[in-house]
Short mmCIF file of C-alpha atoms in Angstrom, two decimals:
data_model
loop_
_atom_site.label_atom_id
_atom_site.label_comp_id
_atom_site.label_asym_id
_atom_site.label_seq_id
_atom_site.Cartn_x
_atom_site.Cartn_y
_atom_site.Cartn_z
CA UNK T 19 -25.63 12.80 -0.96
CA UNK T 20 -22.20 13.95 -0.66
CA UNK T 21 -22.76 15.83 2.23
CA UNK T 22 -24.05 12.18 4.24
CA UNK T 23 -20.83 10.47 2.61
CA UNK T 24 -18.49 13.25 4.08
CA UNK T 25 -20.21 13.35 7.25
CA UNK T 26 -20.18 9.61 7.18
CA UNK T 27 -16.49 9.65 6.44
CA UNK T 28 -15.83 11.93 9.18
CA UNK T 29 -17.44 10.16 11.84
CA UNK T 30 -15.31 6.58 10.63
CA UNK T 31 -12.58 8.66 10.98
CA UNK T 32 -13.37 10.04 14.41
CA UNK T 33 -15.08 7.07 16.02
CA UNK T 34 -11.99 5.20 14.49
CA UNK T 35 -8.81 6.72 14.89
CA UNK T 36 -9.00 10.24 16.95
CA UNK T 37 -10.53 8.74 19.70
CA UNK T 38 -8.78 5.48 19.35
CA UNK T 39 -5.48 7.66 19.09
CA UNK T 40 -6.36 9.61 22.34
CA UNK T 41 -7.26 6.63 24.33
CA UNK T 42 -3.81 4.74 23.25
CA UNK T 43 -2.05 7.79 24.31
CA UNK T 44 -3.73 7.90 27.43
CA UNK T 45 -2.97 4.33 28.12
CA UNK T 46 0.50 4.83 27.20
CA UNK T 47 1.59 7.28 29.41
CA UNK T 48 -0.10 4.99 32.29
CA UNK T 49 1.90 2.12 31.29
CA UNK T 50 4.88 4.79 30.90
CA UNK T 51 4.73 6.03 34.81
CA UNK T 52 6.15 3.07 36.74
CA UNK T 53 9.26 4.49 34.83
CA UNK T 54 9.22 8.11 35.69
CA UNK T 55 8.42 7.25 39.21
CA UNK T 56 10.47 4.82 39.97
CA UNK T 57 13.42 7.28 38.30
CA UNK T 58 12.07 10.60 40.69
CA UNK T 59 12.51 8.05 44.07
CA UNK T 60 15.99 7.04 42.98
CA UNK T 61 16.76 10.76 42.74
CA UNK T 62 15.71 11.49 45.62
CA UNK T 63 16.86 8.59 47.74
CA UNK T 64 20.27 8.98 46.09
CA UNK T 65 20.11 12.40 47.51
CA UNK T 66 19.49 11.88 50.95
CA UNK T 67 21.57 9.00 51.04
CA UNK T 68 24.54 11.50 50.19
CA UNK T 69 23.86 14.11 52.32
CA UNK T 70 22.84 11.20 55.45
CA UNK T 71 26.45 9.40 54.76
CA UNK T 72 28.63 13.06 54.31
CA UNK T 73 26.93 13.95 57.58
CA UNK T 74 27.82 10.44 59.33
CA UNK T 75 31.22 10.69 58.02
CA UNK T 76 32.02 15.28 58.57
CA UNK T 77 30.72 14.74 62.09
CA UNK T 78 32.14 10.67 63.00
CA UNK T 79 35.36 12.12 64.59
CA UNK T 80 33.44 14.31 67.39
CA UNK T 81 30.85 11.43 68.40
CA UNK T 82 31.31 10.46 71.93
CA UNK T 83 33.00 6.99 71.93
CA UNK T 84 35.59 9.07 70.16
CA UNK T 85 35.94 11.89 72.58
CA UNK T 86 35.67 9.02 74.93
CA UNK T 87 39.51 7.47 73.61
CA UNK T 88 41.14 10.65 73.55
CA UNK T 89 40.57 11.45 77.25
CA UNK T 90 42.39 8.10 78.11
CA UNK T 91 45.14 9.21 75.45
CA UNK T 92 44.01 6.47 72.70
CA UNK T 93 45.83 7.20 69.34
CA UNK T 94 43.05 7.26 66.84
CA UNK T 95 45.25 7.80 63.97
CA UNK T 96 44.91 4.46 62.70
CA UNK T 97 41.00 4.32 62.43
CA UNK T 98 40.98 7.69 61.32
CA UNK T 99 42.60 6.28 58.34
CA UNK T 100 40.02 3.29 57.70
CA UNK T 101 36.87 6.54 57.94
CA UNK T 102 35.92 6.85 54.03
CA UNK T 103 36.46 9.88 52.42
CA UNK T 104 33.23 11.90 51.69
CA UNK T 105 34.87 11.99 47.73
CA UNK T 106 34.34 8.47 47.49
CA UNK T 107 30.76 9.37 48.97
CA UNK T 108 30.47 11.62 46.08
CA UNK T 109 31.83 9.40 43.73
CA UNK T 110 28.89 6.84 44.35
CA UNK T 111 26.43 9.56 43.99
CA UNK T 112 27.29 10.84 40.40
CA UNK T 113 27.32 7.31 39.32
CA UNK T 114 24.29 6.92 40.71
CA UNK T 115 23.43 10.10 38.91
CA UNK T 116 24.88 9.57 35.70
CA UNK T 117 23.31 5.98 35.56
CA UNK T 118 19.53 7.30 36.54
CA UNK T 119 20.15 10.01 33.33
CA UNK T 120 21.71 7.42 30.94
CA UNK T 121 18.61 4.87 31.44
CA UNK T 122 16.35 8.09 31.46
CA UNK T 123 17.86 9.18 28.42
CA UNK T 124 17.35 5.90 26.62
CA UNK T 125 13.95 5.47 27.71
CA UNK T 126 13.07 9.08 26.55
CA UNK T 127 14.04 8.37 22.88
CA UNK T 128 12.08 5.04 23.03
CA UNK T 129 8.83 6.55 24.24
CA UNK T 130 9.35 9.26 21.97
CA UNK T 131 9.93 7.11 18.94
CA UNK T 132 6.49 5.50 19.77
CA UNK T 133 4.32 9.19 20.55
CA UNK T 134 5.64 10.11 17.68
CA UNK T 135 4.01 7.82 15.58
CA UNK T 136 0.59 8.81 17.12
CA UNK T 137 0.75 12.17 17.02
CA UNK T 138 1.88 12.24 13.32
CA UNK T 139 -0.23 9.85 12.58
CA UNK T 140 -3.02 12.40 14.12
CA UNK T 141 -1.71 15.09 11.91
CA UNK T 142 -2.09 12.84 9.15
CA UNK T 143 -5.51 11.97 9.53
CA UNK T 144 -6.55 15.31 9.78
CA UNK T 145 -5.19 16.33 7.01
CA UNK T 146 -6.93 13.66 5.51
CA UNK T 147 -9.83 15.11 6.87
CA UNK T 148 -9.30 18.56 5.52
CA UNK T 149 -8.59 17.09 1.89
CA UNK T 150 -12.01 15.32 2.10
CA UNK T 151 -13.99 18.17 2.53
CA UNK T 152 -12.19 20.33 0.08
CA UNK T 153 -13.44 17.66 -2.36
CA UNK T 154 -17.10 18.02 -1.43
CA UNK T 155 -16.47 21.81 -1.24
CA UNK T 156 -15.41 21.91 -4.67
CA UNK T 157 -17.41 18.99 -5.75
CA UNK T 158 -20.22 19.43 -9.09
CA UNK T 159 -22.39 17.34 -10.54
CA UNK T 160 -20.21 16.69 -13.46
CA UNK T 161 -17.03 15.85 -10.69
CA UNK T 162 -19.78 13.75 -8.59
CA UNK T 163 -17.68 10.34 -9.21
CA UNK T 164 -14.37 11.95 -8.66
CA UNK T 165 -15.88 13.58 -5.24
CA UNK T 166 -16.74 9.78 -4.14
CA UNK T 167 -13.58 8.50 -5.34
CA UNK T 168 -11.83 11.25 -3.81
CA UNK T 169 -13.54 10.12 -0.03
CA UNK T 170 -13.31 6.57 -0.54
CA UNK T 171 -9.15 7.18 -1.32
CA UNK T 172 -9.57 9.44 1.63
CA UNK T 173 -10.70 6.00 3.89
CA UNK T 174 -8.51 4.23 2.79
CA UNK T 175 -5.49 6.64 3.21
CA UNK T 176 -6.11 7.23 6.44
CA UNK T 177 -6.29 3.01 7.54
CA UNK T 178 -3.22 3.11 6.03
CA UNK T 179 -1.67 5.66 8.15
CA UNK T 180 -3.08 4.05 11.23
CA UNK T 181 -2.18 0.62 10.54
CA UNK T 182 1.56 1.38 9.64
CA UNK T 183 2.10 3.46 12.44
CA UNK T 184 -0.08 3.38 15.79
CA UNK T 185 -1.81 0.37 14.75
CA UNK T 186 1.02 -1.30 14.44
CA UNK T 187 2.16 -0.29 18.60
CA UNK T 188 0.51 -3.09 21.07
CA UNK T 189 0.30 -2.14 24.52
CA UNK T 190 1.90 -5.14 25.31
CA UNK T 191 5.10 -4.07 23.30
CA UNK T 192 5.19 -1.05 25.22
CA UNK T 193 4.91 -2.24 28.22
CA UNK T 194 8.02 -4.59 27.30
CA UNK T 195 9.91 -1.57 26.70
CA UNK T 196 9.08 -0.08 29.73
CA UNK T 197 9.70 -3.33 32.03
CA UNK T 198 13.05 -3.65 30.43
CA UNK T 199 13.91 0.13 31.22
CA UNK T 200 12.70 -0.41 34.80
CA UNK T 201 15.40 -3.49 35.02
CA UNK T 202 18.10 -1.54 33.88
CA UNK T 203 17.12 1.57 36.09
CA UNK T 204 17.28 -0.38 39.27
CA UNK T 205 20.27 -1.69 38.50
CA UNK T 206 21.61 1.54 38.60
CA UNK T 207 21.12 1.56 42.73
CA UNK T 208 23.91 1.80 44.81
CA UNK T 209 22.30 1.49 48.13
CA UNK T 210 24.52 -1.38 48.73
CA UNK T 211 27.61 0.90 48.46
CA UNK T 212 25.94 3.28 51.40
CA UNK T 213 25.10 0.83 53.44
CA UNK T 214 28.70 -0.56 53.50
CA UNK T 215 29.92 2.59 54.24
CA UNK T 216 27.70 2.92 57.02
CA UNK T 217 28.48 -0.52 58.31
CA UNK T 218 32.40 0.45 57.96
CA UNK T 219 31.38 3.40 60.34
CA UNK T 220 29.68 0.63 63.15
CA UNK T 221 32.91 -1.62 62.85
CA UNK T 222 35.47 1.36 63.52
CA UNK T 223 33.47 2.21 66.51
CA UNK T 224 33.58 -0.95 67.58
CA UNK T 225 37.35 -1.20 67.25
CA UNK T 226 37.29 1.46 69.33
CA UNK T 227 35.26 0.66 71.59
CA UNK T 228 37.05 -2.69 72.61
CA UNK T 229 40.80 0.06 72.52
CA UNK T 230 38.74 1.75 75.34
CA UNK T 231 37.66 -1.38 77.40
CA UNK T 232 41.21 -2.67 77.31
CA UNK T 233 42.70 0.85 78.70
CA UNK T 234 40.15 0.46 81.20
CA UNK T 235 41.39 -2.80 82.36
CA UNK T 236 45.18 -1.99 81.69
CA UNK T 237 44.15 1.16 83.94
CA UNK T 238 42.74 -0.91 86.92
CA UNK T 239 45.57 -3.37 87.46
#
């Protein structure tokens, strides 16, 4: 008789909360990846962005439209000085950087906060588990009504731990959390910043452009 009630227990508990625990874990981290992908292409556009823009800028002076000036003796002094510096370049990247971490950071300790429920709640339970059957174990015929008291406590410990901890997280909360974090990670994009420093680059060689077409002119009269 005991032996069906533990067994009986034990399968309530499994059917109930291990799987159930496993599968809301599982879930989780699905609802969780948006985050940690989105967060690994940042990286690694931030990345090439830098090394794309320090490239533009460490080779801008040797193009051809600039070679082009100084052979008609076209001081280039003057857009030399507009031509960003690659530490501002740099500058935009470690924001970038420190932003992605921050939000990555603050996201971690969030989803944390919420696995850790489950998997101590897991622990719990199977503690719960263990205590059950050391009750049967040790179980007589005299202790017969403490050994069913003991695995209906057991029950009802064990709801308790699941509806004060991963009961209590709805997918729907999560998911929340995780929209919210996505928000505040693409705000950390500074795309806008490259691109005006490769539209800065376009202009300058347009300035000089028109500086050759005038010489040109000013040549031929």
């Amino acid at each position: 008789m005991l032996q069906t009630q533990l067994q009986n227990l034990i399968d309530y508990l499994e059917k109930k909360f291990e799987s159930s625990l496993d599968e809301k874990l599982e879930k989780l981290m699905k609802v969780y990846r948006p985050f940690t992908t989105l967060r690994y292409n940042m990286e690694k556009q931030n990345e090439k962005n830098k090394i794309e823009i320090i490239s533009l800028l460490n080779t801008f002076s040797n193009n051809t439209i600039y070679e082009s000036a100084k052979k008609l003796n076209i001081s280039t002094v003057e857009f030399d000085e507009k031509i960003p510096s690659t530490t501002h370049v740099s500058q935009i990247y470690d924001a970038v950087n420190k932003c992605i971490y921050s939000e990555g950071v603050s996201m971690s300790h969030e989803e944390y906060a919420i696995f850790e429920l489950i998997t101590n709640a897991q622990t719990l339970i199977s503690t719960i588990v263990e205590q059950a059957k050391k009750c049967v174990e040790e179980a007589t015929l005299s202790t017969s009504l403490l050994t069913a008291t003991c695995l209906t406590k057991a029950k009802i410990n064990a709801d308790l731990v699941y509806a004060t901890a991963p009961g209590s997280v709805t997918m729907q909360f999560f998911k929340m959390q995780v929209e919210k974090g996505v928000k505040r990670l693409e705000a950390c994009d500074q795309s806008k910043s490259y691109d005006e420093i490769r539209s800065s680059l376009d202009k300058i060689k347009d300035e000089i452009y028109n500086k050759i077409i005038e010489k040109q002119q000013s040549l031929k009269q």
